Tab-separated table of C-alpha atoms in Angstrom:
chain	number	residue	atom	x	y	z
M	1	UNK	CA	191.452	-30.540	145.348
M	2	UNK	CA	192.592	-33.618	146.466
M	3	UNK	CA	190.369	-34.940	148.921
M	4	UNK	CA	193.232	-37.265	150.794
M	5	UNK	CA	195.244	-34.111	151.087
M	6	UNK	CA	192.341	-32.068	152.308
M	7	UNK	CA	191.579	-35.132	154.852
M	8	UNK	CA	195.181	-35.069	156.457
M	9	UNK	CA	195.238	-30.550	156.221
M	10	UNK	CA	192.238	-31.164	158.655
M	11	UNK	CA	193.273	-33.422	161.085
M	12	UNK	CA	196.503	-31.340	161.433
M	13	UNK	CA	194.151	-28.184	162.268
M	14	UNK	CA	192.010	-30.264	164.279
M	15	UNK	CA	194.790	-31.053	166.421
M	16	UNK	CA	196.487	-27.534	166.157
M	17	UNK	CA	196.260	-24.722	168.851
M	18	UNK	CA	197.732	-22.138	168.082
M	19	UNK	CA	196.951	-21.466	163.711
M	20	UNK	CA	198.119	-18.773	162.174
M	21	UNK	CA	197.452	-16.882	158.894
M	22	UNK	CA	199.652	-14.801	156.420
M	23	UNK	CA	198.233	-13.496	153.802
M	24	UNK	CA	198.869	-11.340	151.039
M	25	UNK	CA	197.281	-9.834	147.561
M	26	UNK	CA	195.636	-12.576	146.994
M	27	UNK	CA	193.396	-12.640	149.789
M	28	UNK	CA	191.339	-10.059	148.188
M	29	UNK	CA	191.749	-11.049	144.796
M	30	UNK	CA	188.406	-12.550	145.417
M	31	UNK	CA	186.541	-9.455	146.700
M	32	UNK	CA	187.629	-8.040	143.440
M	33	UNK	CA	190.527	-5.959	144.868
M	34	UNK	CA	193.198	-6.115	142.110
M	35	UNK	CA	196.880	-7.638	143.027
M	36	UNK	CA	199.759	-6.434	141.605
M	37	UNK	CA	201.413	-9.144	139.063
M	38	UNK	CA	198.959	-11.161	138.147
M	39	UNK	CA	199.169	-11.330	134.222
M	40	UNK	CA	196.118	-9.327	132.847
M	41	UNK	CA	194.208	-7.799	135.616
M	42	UNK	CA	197.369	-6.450	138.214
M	43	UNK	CA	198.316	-2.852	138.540
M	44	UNK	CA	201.554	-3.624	137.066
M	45	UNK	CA	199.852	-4.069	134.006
M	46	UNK	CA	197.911	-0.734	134.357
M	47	UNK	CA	198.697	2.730	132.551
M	48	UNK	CA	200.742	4.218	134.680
M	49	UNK	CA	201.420	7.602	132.931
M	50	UNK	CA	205.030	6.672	132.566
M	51	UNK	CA	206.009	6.053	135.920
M	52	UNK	CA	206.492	2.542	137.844
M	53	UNK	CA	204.157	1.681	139.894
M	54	UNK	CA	206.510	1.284	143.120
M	55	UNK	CA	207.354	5.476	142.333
M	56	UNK	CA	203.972	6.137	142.150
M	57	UNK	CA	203.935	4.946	145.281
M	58	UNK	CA	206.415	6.357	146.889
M	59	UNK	CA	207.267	8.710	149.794
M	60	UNK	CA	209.067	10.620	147.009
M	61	UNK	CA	206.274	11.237	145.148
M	62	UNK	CA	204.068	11.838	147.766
M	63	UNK	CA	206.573	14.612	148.771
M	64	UNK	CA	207.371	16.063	145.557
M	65	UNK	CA	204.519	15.133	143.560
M	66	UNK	CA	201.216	14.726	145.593
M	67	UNK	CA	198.769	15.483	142.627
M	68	UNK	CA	200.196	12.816	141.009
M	69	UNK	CA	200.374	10.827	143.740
M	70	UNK	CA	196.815	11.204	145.002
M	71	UNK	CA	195.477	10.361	141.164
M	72	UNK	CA	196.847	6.892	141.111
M	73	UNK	CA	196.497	5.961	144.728
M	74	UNK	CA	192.984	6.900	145.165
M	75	UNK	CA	191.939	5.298	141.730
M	76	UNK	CA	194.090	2.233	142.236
M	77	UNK	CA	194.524	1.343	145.589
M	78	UNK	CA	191.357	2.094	147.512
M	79	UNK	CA	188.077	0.358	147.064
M	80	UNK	CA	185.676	0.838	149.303
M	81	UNK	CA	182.608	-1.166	147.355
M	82	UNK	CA	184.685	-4.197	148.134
M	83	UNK	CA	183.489	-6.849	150.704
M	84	UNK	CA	184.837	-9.806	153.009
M	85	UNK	CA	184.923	-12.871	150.431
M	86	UNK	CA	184.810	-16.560	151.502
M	87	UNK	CA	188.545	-16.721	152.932
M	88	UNK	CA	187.414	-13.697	155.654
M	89	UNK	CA	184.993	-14.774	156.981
M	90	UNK	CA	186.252	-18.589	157.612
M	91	UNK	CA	189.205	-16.547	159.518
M	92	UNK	CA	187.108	-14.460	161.386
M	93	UNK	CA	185.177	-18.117	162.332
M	94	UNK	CA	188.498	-19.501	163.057
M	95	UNK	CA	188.891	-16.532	165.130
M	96	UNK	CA	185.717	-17.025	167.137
M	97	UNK	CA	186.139	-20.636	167.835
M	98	UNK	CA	189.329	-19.929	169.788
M	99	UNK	CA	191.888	-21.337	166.705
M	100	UNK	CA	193.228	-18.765	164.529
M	101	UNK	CA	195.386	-16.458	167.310
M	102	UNK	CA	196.380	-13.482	164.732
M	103	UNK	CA	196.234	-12.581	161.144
M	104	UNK	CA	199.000	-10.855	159.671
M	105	UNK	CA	198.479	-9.541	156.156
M	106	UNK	CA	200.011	-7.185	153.535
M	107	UNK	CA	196.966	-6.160	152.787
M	108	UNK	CA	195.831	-2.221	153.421
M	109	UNK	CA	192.048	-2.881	152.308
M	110	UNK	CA	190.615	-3.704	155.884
M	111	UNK	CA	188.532	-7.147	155.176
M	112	UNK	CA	189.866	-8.969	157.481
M	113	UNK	CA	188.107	-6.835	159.730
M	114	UNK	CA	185.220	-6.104	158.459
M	115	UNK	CA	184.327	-9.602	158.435
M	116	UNK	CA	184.469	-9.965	162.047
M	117	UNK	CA	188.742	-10.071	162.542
M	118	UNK	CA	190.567	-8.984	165.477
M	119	UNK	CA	193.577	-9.742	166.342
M	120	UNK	CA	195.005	-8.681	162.675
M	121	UNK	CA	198.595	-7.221	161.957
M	122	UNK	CA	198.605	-5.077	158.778
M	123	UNK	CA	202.192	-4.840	158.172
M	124	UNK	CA	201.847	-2.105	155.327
M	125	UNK	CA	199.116	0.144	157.228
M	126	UNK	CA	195.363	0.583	156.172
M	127	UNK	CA	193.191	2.614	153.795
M	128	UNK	CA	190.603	3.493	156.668
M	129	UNK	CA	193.490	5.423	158.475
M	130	UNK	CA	194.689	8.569	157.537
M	131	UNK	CA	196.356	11.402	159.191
M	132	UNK	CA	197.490	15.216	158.317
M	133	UNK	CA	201.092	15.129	157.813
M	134	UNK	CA	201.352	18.310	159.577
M	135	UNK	CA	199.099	18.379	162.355
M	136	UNK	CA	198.292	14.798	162.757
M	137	UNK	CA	194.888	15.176	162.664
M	138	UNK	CA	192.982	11.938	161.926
M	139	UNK	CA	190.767	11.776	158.887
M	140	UNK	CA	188.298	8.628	157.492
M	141	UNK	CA	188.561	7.456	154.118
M	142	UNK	CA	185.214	9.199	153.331
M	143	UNK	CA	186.669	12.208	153.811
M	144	UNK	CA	189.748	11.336	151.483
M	145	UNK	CA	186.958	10.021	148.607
M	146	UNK	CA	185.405	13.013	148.785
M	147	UNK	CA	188.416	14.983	147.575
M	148	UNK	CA	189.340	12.157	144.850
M	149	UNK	CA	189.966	14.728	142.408
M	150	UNK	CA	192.605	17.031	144.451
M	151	UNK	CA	194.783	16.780	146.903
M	152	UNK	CA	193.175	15.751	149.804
M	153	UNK	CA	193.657	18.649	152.843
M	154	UNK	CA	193.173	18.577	156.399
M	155	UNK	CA	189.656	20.319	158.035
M	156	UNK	CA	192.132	21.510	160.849
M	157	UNK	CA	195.590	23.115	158.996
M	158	UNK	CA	194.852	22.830	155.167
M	159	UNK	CA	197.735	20.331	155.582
M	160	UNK	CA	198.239	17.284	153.239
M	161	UNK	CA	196.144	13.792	154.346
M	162	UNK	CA	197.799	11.162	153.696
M	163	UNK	CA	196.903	7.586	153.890
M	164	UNK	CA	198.591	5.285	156.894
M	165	UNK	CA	200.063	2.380	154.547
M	166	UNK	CA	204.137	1.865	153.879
M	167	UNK	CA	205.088	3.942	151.313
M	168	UNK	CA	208.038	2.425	148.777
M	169	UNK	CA	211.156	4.414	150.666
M	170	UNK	CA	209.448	4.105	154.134
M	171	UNK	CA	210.116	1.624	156.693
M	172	UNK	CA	207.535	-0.907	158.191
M	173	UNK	CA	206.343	0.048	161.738
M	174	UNK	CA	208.542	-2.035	164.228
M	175	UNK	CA	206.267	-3.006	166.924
M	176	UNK	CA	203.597	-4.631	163.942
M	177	UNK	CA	206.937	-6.998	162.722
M	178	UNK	CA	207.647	-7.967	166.340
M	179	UNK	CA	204.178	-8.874	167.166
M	180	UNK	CA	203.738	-10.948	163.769
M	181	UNK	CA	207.469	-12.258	164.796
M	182	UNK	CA	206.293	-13.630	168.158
M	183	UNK	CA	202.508	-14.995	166.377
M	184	UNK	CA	204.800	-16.842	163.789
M	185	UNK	CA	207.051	-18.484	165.855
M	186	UNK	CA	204.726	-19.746	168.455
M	187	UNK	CA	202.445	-21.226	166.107
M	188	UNK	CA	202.000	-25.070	165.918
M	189	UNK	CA	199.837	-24.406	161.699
M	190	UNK	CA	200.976	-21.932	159.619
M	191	UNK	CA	198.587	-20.827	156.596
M	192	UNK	CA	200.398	-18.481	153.539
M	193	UNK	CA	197.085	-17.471	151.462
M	194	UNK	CA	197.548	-15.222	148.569
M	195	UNK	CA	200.981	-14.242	149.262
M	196	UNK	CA	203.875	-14.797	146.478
M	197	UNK	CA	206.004	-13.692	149.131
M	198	UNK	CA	208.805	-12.132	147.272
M	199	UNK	CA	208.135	-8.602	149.042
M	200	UNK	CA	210.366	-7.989	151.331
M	201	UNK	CA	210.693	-8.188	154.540
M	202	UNK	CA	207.552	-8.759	154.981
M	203	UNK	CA	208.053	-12.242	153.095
M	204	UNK	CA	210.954	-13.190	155.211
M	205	UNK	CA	208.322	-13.400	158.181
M	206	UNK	CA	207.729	-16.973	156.805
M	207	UNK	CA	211.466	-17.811	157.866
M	208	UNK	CA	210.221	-17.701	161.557
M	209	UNK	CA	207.988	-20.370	162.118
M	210	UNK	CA	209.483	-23.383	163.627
M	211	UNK	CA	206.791	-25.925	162.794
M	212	UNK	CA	206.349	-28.820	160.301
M	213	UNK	CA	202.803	-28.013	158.952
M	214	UNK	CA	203.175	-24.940	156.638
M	215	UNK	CA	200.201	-24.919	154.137
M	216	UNK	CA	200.613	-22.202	151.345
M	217	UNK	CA	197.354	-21.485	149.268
M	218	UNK	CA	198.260	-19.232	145.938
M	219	UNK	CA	197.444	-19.925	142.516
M	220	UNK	CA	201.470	-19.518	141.371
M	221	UNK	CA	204.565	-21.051	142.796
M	222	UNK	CA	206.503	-19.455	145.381
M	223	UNK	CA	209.815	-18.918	146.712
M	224	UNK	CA	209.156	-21.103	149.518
M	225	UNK	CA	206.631	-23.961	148.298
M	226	UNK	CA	209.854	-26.635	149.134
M	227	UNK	CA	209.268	-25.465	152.971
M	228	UNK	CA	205.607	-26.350	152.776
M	229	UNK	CA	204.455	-29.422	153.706
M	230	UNK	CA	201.466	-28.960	151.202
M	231	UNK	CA	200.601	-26.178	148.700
M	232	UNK	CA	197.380	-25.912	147.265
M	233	UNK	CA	196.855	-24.129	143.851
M	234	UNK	CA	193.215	-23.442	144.237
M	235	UNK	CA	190.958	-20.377	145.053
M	236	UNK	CA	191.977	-19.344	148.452
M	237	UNK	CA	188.162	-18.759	148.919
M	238	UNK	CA	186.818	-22.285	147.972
M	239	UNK	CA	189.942	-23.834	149.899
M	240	UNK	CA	189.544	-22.015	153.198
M	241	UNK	CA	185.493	-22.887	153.042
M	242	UNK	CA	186.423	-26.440	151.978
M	243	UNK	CA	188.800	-26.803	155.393
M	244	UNK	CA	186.090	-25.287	157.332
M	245	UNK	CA	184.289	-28.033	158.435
M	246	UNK	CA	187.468	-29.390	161.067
């Protein structure tokens, strides 16, 4: 990294009030939760039986398909071995020391918290929250491991569980995208981390902050690097820990 660049990102957060962080896939990349494009290692490059992933993950298939929906969701999508990396817990620091008002991530794994996060916006829903689609009735991710191999049913109705994350043909929850609206545009730093931001509309989010210093951390170009006013193409990890010392 270059260290004149890493000199000035400091002294911007030093001075800044109100920081906050977007992140996406590659957040987690680190705590060994796969993304979905990267080249060699990203779902999209998994066997998918013949379907894409995005209809694998659908409502549709959830509806007309469970079985086939549970198989890849619960073998692809949920790891619950994985652990707060480097990035986390710097937020949940950040967090601490009065900095970092809100984190708003794609992400559904739950690390942000788990490292010590609280104000955090998951704009496509959580793993650790799942609820009976008949009933309601709210059941832990435990529970939903422990019936990996079926269709996971509810204790209370024999109803389907089904996770609380945005399914492909659902729409994100409203209140979550006004809050993250309102954190965006009020804030004075804006850190992308792991995001390619070309998934929509979460991506647009970006288009409401008002501010000059926009730093985006991901190891490919985006959409939006010409808005930044630096992009770093290093581990989000190392980088965050690296800034850490402001």
């Amino acid at each position: 990294m270059n260290k004149r660049i890493i000199e000035e990102i400091k002294e911007k957060l030093e001075a800044a009030e109100n920081i906050v962080f977007f992140g996406g896939a590659g957040t987690s990349t680190e705590s060994h939760i796969p993304d979905f494009r990267s080249a060699s290692q990203g779902l999209y490059q998994k066997d998918t039986k013949g379907y894409p992933p995005e209809e694998l993950l659908s409502h549709r298939m959830l509806r007309y398909k469970p079985e086939v929906f549970f198989e890849y969701y619960l073998n692809n999508l949920v790891y619950p071995e994985a652990k707060p990396n480097k990035a986390h817990k710097v937020l949940a620091e950040w967090e601490k020391q009065g900095r970092l008002k809100a984190i708003i991530t794609q992400n559904i794994d739950g690390l942000h918290q788990m490292a010590g996060s609280q104000n955090v916006l998951e704009v496509h829903g959580s793993v650790l929250k799942n609820y009976c689609i008949d009933c309601g009735e709210k059941e832990t991710l435990d529970e939903m491991i422990k019936q990996k191999d079926r269709i996971p049913e509810c204790k209370t109705c024999n109803g389907i569980v089904r996770p609380d994350v945005v399914l492909y043909g659902e729409s994100l929850d409203t209140e979550v995208l006004e809050t993250a609206v309102w954190h965006i545009s009020q804030s004075d730093f804006l850190i992308v981390g792991g995001s390619s931001l070309v998934v929509h509309p979460a991506a647009g989010l970006i288009n409401y902050y008002r501010g000059k210093d926009l730093l985006i951390i991901n190891r490919d170009n985006t959409p939006y690097d010409h808005r930044a006013r630096w992009t770093i193409r290093e581990s989000i990890g190392q980088t965050m820990e690296t800034l850490n010392s402001f």
